[in-house]
CSV table of C-alpha atoms and ligand atoms in Angstrom, one decimal:
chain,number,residue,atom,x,y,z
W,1,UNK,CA,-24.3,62.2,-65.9
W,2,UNK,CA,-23.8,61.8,-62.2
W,3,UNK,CA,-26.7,63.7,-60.2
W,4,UNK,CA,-24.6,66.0,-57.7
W,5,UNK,CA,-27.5,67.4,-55.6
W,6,UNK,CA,-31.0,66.6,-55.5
W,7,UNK,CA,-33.6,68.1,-54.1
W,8,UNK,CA,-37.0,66.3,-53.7
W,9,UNK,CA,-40.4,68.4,-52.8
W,10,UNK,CA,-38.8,71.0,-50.1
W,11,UNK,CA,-40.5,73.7,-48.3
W,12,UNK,CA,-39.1,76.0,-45.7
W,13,UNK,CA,-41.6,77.7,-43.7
W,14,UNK,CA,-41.2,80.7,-41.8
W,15,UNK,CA,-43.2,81.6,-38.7
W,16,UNK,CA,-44.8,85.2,-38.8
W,17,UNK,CA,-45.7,87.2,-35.5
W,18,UNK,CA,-49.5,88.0,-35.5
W,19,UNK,CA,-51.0,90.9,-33.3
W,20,UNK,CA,-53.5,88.0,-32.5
W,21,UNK,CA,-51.2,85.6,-31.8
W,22,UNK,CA,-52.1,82.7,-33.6
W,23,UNK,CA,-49.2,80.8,-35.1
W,24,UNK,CA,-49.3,81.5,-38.3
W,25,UNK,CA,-46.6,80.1,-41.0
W,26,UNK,CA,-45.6,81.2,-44.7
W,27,UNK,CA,-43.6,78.8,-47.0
W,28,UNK,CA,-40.8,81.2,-48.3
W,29,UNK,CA,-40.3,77.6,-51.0
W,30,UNK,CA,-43.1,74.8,-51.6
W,31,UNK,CA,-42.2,71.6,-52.8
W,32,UNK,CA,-39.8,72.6,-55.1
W,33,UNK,CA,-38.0,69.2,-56.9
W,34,UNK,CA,-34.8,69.9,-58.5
W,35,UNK,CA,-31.4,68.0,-59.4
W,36,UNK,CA,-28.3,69.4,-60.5
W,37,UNK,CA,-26.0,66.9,-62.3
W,38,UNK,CA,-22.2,67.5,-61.6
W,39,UNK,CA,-20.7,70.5,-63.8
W,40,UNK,CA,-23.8,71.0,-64.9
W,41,UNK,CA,-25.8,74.9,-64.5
W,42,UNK,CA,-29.1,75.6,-63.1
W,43,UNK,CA,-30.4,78.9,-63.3
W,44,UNK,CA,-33.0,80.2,-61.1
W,45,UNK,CA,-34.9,83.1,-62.0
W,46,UNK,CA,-38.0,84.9,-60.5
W,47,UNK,CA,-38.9,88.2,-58.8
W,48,UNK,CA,-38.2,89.7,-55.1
W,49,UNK,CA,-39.6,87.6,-52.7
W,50,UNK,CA,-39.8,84.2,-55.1
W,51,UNK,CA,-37.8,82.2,-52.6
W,52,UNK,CA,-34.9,81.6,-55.3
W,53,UNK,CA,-32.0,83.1,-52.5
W,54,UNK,CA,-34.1,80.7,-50.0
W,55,UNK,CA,-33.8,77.8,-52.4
W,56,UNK,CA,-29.9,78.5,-53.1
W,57,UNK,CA,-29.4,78.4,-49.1
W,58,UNK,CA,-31.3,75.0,-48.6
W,59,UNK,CA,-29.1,73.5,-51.4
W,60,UNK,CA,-25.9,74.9,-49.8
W,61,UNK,CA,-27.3,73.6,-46.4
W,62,UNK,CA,-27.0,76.9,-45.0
W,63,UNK,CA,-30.7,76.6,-44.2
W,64,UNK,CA,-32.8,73.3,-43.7
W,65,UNK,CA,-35.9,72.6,-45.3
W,66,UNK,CA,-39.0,72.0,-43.2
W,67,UNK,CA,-40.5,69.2,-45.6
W,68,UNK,CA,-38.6,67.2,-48.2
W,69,UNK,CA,-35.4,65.5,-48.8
W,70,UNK,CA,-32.0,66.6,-49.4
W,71,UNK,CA,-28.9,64.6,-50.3
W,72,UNK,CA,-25.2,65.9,-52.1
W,73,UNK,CA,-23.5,63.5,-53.8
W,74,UNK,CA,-26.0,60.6,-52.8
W,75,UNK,CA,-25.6,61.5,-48.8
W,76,UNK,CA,-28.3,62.8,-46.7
W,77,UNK,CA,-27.9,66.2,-46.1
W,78,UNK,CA,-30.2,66.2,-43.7
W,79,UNK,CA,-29.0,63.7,-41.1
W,80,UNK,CA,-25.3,64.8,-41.0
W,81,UNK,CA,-23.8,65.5,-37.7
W,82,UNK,CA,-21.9,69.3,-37.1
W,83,UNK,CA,-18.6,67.7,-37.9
W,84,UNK,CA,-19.4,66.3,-41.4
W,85,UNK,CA,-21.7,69.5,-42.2
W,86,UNK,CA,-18.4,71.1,-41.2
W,87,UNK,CA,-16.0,69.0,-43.8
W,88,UNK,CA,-18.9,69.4,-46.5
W,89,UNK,CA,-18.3,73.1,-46.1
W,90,UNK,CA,-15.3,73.0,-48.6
W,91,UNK,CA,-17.3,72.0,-51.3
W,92,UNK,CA,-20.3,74.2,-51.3
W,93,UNK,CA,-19.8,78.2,-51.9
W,94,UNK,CA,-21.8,80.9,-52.1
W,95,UNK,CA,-20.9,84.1,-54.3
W,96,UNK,CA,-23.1,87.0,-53.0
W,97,UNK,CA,-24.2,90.0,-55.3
W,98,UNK,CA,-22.5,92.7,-52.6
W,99,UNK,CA,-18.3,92.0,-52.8
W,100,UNK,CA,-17.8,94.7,-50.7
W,101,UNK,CA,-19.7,93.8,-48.0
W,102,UNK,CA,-18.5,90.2,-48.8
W,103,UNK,CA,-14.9,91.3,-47.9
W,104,UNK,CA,-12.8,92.5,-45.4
W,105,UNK,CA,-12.5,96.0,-46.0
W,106,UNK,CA,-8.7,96.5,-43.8
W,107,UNK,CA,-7.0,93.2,-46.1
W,108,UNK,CA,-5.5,92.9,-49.1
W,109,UNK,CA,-7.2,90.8,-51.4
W,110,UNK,CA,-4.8,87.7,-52.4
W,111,UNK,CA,-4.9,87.4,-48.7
W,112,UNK,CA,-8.3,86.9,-48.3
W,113,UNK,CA,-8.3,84.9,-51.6
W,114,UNK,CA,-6.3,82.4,-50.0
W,115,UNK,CA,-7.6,82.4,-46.3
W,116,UNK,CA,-10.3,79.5,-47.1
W,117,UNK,CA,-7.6,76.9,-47.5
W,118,UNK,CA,-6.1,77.9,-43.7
W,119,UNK,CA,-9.4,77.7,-42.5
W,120,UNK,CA,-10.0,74.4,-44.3
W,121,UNK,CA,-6.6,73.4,-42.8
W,122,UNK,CA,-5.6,72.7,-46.6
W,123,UNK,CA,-2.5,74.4,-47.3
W,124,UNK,CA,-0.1,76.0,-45.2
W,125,UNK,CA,0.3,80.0,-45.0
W,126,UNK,CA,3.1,79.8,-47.4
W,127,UNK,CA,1.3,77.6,-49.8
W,128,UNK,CA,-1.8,79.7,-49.4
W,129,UNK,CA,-0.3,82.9,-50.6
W,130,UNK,CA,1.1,81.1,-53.7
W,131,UNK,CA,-2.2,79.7,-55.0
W,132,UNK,CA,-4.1,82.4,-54.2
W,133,UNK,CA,-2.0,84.6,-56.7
W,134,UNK,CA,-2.7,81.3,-59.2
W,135,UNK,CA,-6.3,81.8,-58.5
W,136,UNK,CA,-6.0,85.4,-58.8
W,137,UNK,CA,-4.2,84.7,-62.4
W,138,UNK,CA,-7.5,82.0,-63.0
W,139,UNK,CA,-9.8,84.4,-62.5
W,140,UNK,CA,-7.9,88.0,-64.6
W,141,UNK,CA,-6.8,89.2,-61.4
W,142,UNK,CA,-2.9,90.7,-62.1
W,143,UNK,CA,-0.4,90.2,-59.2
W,144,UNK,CA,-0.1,93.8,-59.1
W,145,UNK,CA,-3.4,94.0,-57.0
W,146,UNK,CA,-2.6,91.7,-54.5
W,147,UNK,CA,-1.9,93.7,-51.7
W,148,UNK,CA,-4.9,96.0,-52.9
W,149,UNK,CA,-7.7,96.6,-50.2
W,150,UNK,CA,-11.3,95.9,-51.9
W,151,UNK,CA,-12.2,99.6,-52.0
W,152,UNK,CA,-9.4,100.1,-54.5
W,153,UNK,CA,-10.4,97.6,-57.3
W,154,UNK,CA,-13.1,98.0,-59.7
W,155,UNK,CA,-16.8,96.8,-58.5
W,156,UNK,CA,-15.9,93.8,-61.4
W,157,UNK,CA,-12.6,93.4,-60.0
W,158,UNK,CA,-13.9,93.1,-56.8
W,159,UNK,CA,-16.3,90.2,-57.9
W,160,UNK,CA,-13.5,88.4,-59.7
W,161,UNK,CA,-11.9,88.5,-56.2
W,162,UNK,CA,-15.1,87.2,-54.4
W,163,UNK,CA,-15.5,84.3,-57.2
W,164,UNK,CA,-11.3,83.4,-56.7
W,165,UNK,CA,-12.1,83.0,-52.7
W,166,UNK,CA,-15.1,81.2,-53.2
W,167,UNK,CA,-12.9,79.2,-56.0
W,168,UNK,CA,-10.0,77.8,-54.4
W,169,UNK,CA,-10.8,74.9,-52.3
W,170,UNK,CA,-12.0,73.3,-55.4
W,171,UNK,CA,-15.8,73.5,-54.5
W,172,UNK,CA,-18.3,70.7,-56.3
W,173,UNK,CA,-21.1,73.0,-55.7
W,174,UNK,CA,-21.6,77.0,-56.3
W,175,UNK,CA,-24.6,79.2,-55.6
W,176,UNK,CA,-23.9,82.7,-57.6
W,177,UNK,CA,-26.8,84.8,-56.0
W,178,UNK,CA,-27.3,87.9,-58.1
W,179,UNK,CA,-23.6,87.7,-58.3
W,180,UNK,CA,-23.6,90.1,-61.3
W,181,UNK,CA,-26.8,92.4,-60.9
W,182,UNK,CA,-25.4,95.2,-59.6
W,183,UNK,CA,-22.5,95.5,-62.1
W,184,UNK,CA,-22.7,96.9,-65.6
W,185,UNK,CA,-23.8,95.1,-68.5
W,186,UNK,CA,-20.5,94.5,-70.1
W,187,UNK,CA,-19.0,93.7,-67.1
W,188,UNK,CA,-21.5,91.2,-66.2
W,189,UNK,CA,-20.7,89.7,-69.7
W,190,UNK,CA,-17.2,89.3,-68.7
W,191,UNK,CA,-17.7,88.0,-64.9
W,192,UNK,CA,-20.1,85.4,-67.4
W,193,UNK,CA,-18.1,84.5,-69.5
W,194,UNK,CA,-15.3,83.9,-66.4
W,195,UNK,CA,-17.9,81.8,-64.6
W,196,UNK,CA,-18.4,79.3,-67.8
W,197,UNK,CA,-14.5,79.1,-68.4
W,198,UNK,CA,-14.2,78.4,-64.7
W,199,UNK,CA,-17.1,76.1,-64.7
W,200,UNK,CA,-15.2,74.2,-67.8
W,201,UNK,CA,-11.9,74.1,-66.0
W,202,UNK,CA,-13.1,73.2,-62.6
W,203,UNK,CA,-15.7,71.2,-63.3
W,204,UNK,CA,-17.9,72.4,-60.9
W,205,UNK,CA,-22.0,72.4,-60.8
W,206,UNK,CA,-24.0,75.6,-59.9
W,207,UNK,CA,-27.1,77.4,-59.2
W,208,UNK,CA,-27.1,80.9,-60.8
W,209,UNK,CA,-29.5,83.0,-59.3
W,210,UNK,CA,-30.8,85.8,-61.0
W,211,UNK,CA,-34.3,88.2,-61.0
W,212,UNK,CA,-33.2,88.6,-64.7
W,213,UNK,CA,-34.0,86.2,-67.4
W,214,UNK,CA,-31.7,88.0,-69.9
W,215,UNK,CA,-28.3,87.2,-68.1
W,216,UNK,CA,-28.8,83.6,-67.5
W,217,UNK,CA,-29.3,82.7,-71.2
W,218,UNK,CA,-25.2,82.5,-71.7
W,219,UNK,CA,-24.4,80.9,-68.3
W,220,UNK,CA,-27.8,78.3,-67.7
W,221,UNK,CA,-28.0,74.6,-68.6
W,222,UNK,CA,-31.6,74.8,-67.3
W,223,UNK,CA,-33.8,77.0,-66.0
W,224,UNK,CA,-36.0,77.3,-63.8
W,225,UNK,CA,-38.7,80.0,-62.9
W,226,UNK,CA,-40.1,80.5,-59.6
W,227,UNK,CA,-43.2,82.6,-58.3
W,228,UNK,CA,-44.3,83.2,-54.7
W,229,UNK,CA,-42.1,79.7,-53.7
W,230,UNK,CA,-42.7,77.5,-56.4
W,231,UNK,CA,-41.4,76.3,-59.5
W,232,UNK,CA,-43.7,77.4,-62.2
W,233,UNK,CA,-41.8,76.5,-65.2
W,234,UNK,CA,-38.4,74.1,-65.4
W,235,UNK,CA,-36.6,73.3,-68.8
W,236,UNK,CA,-33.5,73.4,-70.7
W,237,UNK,CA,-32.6,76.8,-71.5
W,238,UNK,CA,-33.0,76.7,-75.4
W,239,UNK,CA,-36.6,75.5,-74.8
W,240,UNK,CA,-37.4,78.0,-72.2
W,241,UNK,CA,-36.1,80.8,-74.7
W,242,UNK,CA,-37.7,79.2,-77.7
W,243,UNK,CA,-40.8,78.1,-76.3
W,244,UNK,CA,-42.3,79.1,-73.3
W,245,UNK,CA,-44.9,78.0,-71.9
W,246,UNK,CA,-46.3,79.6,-68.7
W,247,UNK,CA,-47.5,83.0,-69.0
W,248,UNK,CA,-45.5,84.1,-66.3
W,249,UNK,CA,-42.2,83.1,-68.1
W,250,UNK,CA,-43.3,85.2,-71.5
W,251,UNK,CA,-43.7,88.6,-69.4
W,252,UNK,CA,-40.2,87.6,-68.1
W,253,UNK,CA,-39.1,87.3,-71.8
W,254,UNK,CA,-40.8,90.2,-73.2
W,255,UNK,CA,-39.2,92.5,-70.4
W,256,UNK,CA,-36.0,91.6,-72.3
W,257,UNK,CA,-35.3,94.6,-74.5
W,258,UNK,CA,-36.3,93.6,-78.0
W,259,UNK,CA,-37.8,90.7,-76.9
W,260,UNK,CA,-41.7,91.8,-76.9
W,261,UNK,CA,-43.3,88.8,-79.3
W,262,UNK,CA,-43.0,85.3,-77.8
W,263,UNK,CA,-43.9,83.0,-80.7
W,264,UNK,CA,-44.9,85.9,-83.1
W,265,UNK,CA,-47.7,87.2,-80.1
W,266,UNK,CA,-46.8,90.7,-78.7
W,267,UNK,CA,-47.1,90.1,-74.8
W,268,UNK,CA,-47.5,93.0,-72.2
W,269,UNK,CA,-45.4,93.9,-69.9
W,270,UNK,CA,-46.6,92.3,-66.4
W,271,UNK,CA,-48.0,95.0,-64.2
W,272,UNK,CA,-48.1,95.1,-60.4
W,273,UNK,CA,-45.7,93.7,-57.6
W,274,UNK,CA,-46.4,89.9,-56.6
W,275,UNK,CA,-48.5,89.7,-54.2
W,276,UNK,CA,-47.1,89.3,-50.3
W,277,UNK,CA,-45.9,85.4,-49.7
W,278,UNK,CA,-47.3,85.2,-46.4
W,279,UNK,CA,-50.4,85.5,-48.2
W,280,UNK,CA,-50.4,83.9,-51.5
W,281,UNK,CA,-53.7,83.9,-53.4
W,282,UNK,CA,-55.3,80.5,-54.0
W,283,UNK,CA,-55.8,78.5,-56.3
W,284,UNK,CA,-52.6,79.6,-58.9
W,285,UNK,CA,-50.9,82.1,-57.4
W,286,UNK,CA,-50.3,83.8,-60.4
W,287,UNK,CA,-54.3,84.4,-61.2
W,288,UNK,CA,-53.9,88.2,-60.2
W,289,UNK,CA,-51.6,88.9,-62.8
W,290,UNK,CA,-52.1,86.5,-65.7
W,291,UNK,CA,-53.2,88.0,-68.5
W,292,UNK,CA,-55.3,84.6,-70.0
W,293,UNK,CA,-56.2,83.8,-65.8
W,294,UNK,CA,-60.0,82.0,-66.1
W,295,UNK,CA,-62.3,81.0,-63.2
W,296,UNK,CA,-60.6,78.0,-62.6
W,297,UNK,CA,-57.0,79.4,-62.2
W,298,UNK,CA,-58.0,81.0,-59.1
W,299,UNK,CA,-60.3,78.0,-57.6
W,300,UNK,CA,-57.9,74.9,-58.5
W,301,UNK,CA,-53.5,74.8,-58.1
W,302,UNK,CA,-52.7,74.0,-61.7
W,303,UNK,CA,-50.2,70.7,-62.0
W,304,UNK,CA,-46.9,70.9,-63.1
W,305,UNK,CA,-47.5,69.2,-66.3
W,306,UNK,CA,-45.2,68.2,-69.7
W,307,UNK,CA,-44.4,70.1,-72.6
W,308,UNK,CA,-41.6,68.6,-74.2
W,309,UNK,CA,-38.7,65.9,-72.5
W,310,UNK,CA,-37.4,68.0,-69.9
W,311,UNK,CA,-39.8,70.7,-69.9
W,312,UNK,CA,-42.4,71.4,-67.4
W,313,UNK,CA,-44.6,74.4,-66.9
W,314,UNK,CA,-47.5,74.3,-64.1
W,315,UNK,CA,-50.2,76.3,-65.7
W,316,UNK,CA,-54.3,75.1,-66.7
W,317,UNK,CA,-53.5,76.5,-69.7
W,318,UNK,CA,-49.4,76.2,-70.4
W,319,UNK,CA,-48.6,76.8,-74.2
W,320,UNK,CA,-51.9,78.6,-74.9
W,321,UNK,CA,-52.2,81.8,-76.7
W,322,UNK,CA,-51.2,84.8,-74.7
W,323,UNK,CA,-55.0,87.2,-75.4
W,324,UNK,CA,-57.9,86.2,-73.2
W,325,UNK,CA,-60.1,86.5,-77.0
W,326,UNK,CA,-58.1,83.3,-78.7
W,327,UNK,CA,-58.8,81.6,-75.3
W,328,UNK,CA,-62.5,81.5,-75.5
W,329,UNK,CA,-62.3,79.1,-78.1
W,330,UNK,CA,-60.3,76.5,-74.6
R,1,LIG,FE1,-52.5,82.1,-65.7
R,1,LIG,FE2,-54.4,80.3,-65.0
R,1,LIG,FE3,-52.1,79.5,-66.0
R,1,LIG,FE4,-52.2,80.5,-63.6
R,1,LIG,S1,-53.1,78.6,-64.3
R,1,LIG,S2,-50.7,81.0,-65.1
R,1,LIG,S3,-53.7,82.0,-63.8
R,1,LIG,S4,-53.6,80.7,-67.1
């Protein structure tokens, strides 16, 4: 399968202001490798503050990385001039969690559907109207609603509207950032399963962004988990459910309602907040909250090492039992 965008060890620092102003820098996402083959669905899952939105907006080019290599379709992404960033727009969207702040509150909605194609210079005004009410169609919208203003659809109707915009100049590449956390569960199994008819019908690849595991089991190809800017665990989605490996990963499981054993082991529910990313603890970042962390976790950066084909986690002691007593035995 063709690799659409590939992404090879980026960071993205940001500078922090200190009171005794010495330039200090966090990295929001460190060396993160990934590659997205074309219709294919990566989902990205961590808490606040992981760097997942970060990562989505490096990928779209939104944002540029401060280490690493970028390229789209086998182009550098990093060495294109304002014009061909410009053309490239087209076919890279982003579908935000908030629809209502996403759209203009005074317009009807197929007019706002269509407007990327004018701005795009793709269609004329008149064609513009008519496949915006096809889109509309595409994605459950009835024409009845197209002269609606975004305050008076449903918050799912108003996402269908946000994922027909970002829709209809036949993107290759889509970042959905939490685009269905703040809606209720059975509507975020419909917008789902709209995405992964869509996805079939258009063709195109993805990164779904989520801080929760559970709605990216339907939707993912892969997954990847990320802590404090990093990938700690990458695999098809199957193996990630079946079989996970880093410790982090299983409290993300066993959050899931129903879901408290992960390979017949009840795992507890991971206590705390992460700590701050401007200052990450050493060694693996995840020592402060690992139920199984040893001396070494917080003295030496574990590896990201292999559990199965495809299936990386980077933890000293990935696949281990999940109580500190069956460790001693390591
Ligand atoms: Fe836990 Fe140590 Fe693995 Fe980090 S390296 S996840 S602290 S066991």
């Amino acid at each position: 399968m063709m690799t659409l965008i590939e992404a090879e060890n980026i960071s993205r620092h940001y500078g922090l202001r200190s009171i005794f102003r010495k330039a200090r820098s966090f990295a929001a996402v460190e060396r993160v490798t990934v590659r997205i083959d074309a219709g294919r669905t990566l989902a990205v899952v961590g808490e606040s503050g992981s760097g997942k939105s970060t990562l989505g907006r490096l990928l779209l080019g939104v944002d540029q990385p401060s280490h690493g290599a970028l390229r789209f379709d086998g182009r550098n992404m990093l060495s294109l001039s304002a014009s061909q960033r410009q053309a490239m727009t087209r076919d890279l969207q982003l579908v935000f969690q908030n629809a209502l702040a996403a759209l203009d509150p005074r317009q009807g909605i197929s007019q706002q559907i269509g407007e990327p194609l004018l701005i795009h210079g793709l269609s004329d005004g008149k064609e513009a109207a008519r496949k915006a009410l096809e889109m509309m169609r595409a994605v459950g919208l009835g024409a009845e609603l197209a002269t609606r203003r975004p305050s008076e659809l449903s918050g799912g109707q108003r996402q269908r509207a946000v994922i027909a915009r970002a829709l209809i100049t036949k993107p290759r590449f889509v970042v959905f950032d939490e685009s269905v956390s703040a809606l209720d569960v059975s509507v975020q199994a419909q917008i789902i399963s709209l995405i992964r008819s869509l996805r079939q019908e258009e063709g195109f690849a993805s990164l779904f962004i989520s801080h929760d595991l559970r709605v990216v089991r339907h939707v993912a190809d892969e997954v990847a988990v990320m802590y404090l800017g990093r990938i700690v665990e990458h695999g098809p989605v199957q193996d990630l459910f079946a079989a996970p490996a880093h410790p982090y990963t299983r409290a993300l499981i066993a959050a899931i309602p129903g879901r408290q054993q992960v390979d017949g082991q009840k795992v507890d529910r991971l206590g705390g907040d992460p700590p701050d990313p401007a200052n990450k603890p050493a060694g693996c970042a995840f020592h402060t909250r690992c139920p199984i962390a040893r001396t070494i976790c917080a003295q030496l950066e574990p590896p990201s090492i292999s559990i199965d084909r495809d299936h990386y986690a980077a933890c000293h002691f990935a696949g281990a039992p999940l109580s500190t007593q069956s460790l001693a035995s390591l």
